[in-house]
Amino acid sequence: MRAPIGNFNDARPAVDCLGLLTAPVAEAVRAWRGDVPAEQLIYVDTDPEIADTAVFVEHYGQEMLDVSANCVVVAGKRGGESTLAACVVRSATRVNVNGVVRKQLGARKASFASMDTATGETGMEYGGITPIGLPADWPLLVDSTVVDTEWVLIGSGRRRGKLMVPGKAFAQLPGAEVLEGLGI
């Protein structure tokens, strides 16, 4: 199968390679519902050594930066309580943690979650975290530009491999809130 974006040698529907995904991502793909059919979630095999955005773009081409997104875990704190959430922004931007995230979570302070917290709470590998398969009770903050992108390349739950997902699908994920200005 030819990937809808980029130049990848191995692209196939994610439903056909659940064993290559982490357990929470595989379960979310298996249980997929919504306007976008599960068969439109595409898995592409990539080298885990080039999973980080800058190296990935250097290898696959600058145009990948325009269609790639990152999913990061943040923690909002208020009065001794901590709330974990995930943010999805285009890779060319950074998460507006102290503005949009803090306000959206009603937190006094917001910051990126530690690597141990992010991987432990998601069941995914650092550098491969994806919004597909996150804990269902987490807020999922999605920048509007991600939803407006025809196809988005994002982590697969592991450093090896990426998922290609129609942008509009991000708005349909559990806990999703589409926000302007999340990525700056």
XYZ file of C-alpha atoms in Angstrom:
184
model
C 0.000 0.000 0.000
C 1.192 3.497 -0.746
C 1.207 5.896 2.213
C -1.035 8.965 1.777
C 1.891 11.240 2.717
C 5.650 10.871 2.595
C 7.775 8.190 1.035
C 7.674 5.076 3.209
C 8.555 1.542 2.115
C 6.195 -0.217 4.522
C 2.700 1.253 4.960
C -0.397 -0.738 5.924
C -3.643 -0.343 7.817
C -2.953 -0.279 11.559
C -5.729 -2.857 12.067
C -3.533 -5.332 10.144
C -0.506 -4.933 12.427
C -1.833 -4.631 15.977
C 1.104 -6.700 17.255
C 3.475 -3.864 16.330
C 1.611 -1.399 18.580
C 1.676 -1.057 22.362
C -1.261 -2.674 24.141
C -3.269 0.541 24.760
C -2.830 1.703 21.150
C -3.714 -1.730 19.727
C -6.839 -1.849 21.908
C -7.906 1.645 20.785
C -7.431 0.718 17.119
C -9.337 -2.539 17.647
C -12.236 -0.663 19.306
C -12.133 2.301 16.861
C -15.473 4.021 16.149
C -16.334 7.241 14.410
C -16.648 8.939 11.048
C -13.136 7.905 10.004
C -12.960 4.133 9.361
C -10.269 2.223 11.280
C -8.785 1.147 7.940
C -7.760 4.789 7.391
C -5.378 4.634 10.353
C -2.132 3.764 8.562
C 0.959 2.296 10.215
C 4.328 3.040 8.636
C 7.466 1.266 9.755
C 10.264 3.668 10.702
C 13.652 3.310 12.355
C 13.444 4.009 16.128
C 16.833 5.732 15.944
C 15.254 8.562 13.918
C 11.983 8.888 15.853
C 12.705 12.379 17.185
C 11.219 15.127 15.007
C 14.410 16.913 13.897
C 16.191 13.706 12.863
C 13.031 12.274 11.310
C 12.509 15.372 9.157
C 16.174 15.394 8.152
C 15.826 11.785 6.961
C 12.364 11.883 5.322
C 12.311 15.478 4.096
C 11.430 18.947 5.330
C 7.862 18.598 3.996
C 7.167 16.056 6.756
C 7.363 18.873 9.309
C 4.157 20.348 7.851
C 2.181 17.125 8.358
C 3.716 15.817 11.593
C 2.336 16.295 15.078
C 3.646 15.605 18.558
C 1.677 14.339 21.519
C 3.036 15.429 24.889
C 1.823 14.703 28.401
C 1.357 17.639 30.753
C 0.467 17.983 34.412
C -1.753 20.743 35.739
C -1.606 21.470 39.469
C -4.006 23.343 41.694
C -4.332 23.100 45.473
C -2.322 19.899 45.832
C -4.284 18.138 43.092
C -2.610 17.133 39.853
C -4.342 16.481 36.521
C -2.649 14.724 33.638
C -3.614 15.628 30.100
C -2.223 15.167 26.613
C -1.624 17.879 24.039
C -1.368 17.380 20.282
C 0.317 20.140 18.293
C 1.982 20.322 14.917
C 5.664 19.435 15.149
C 6.743 22.865 13.929
C 5.195 24.414 17.057
C 5.511 24.017 20.798
C 2.765 23.560 23.365
C 1.527 26.769 25.014
C 1.778 25.207 28.485
C 1.689 28.365 30.596
C -1.135 29.960 28.613
C -3.702 27.764 26.897
C -2.975 24.515 28.783
C -2.935 26.062 32.256
C -6.160 27.940 31.549
C -7.934 24.962 29.956
C -7.065 22.690 32.888
C -8.016 25.338 35.459
C -4.564 24.904 36.958
C -2.460 27.332 38.905
C 0.657 25.754 37.422
C 1.172 23.531 34.373
C 4.301 21.765 33.182
C 5.427 18.847 31.072
C 5.060 15.528 32.882
C 8.254 13.643 33.668
C 9.303 10.907 31.264
C 8.568 8.235 33.888
C 5.088 9.631 34.488
C 4.348 9.989 30.770
C 5.419 6.465 29.884
C 4.093 4.842 33.058
C 0.634 6.383 32.811
C 0.216 5.872 29.045
C 1.848 2.463 28.602
C 3.720 3.937 25.624
C 7.377 4.559 24.856
C 8.941 7.976 25.259
C 9.272 9.540 21.817
C 6.309 7.572 20.474
C 3.380 8.747 22.597
C 0.181 9.059 20.588
C -3.299 10.322 21.470
C -4.780 7.036 20.248
C -5.018 4.784 23.298
C -4.546 7.332 26.061
C -6.469 6.869 29.318
C -10.099 7.718 28.463
C -10.545 10.046 31.447
C -7.689 12.354 30.413
C -8.354 15.680 28.755
C -6.944 15.581 25.213
C -6.136 19.079 24.003
C -5.743 19.261 20.219
C -4.558 22.310 18.313
C -7.080 23.285 15.629
C -4.389 23.250 12.937
C -3.900 19.519 13.522
C -7.594 18.851 12.899
C -7.425 21.005 9.752
C -4.536 18.976 8.279
C -5.668 16.334 5.750
C -3.247 13.631 6.950
C -1.186 13.804 10.142
C 1.862 11.731 11.035
C 2.083 10.975 14.758
C 3.663 8.429 17.100
C 2.436 4.848 17.221
C 2.998 4.254 20.932
C 6.512 2.993 20.205
C 9.620 4.727 18.890
C 9.554 2.291 15.961
C 6.745 3.162 13.566
C 4.361 6.054 13.114
C 0.646 6.386 12.466
C -0.892 8.411 9.650
C -4.323 9.636 10.657
C -6.826 11.930 8.946
C -6.661 15.201 10.911
C -10.404 15.316 11.529
C -10.150 12.041 13.494
C -8.320 13.775 16.348
C -11.448 15.764 17.217
C -13.340 12.483 17.708
C -10.944 10.877 20.183
C -12.082 10.376 23.811
C -11.752 13.571 25.846
C -10.759 15.668 22.806
C -11.063 19.436 22.989
C -10.007 21.346 19.867
C -8.350 24.631 20.765
C -6.995 27.654 18.903
C -3.460 28.664 19.829
C -2.465 25.493 21.669
C 0.608 25.236 19.454
C 2.728 28.385 19.233
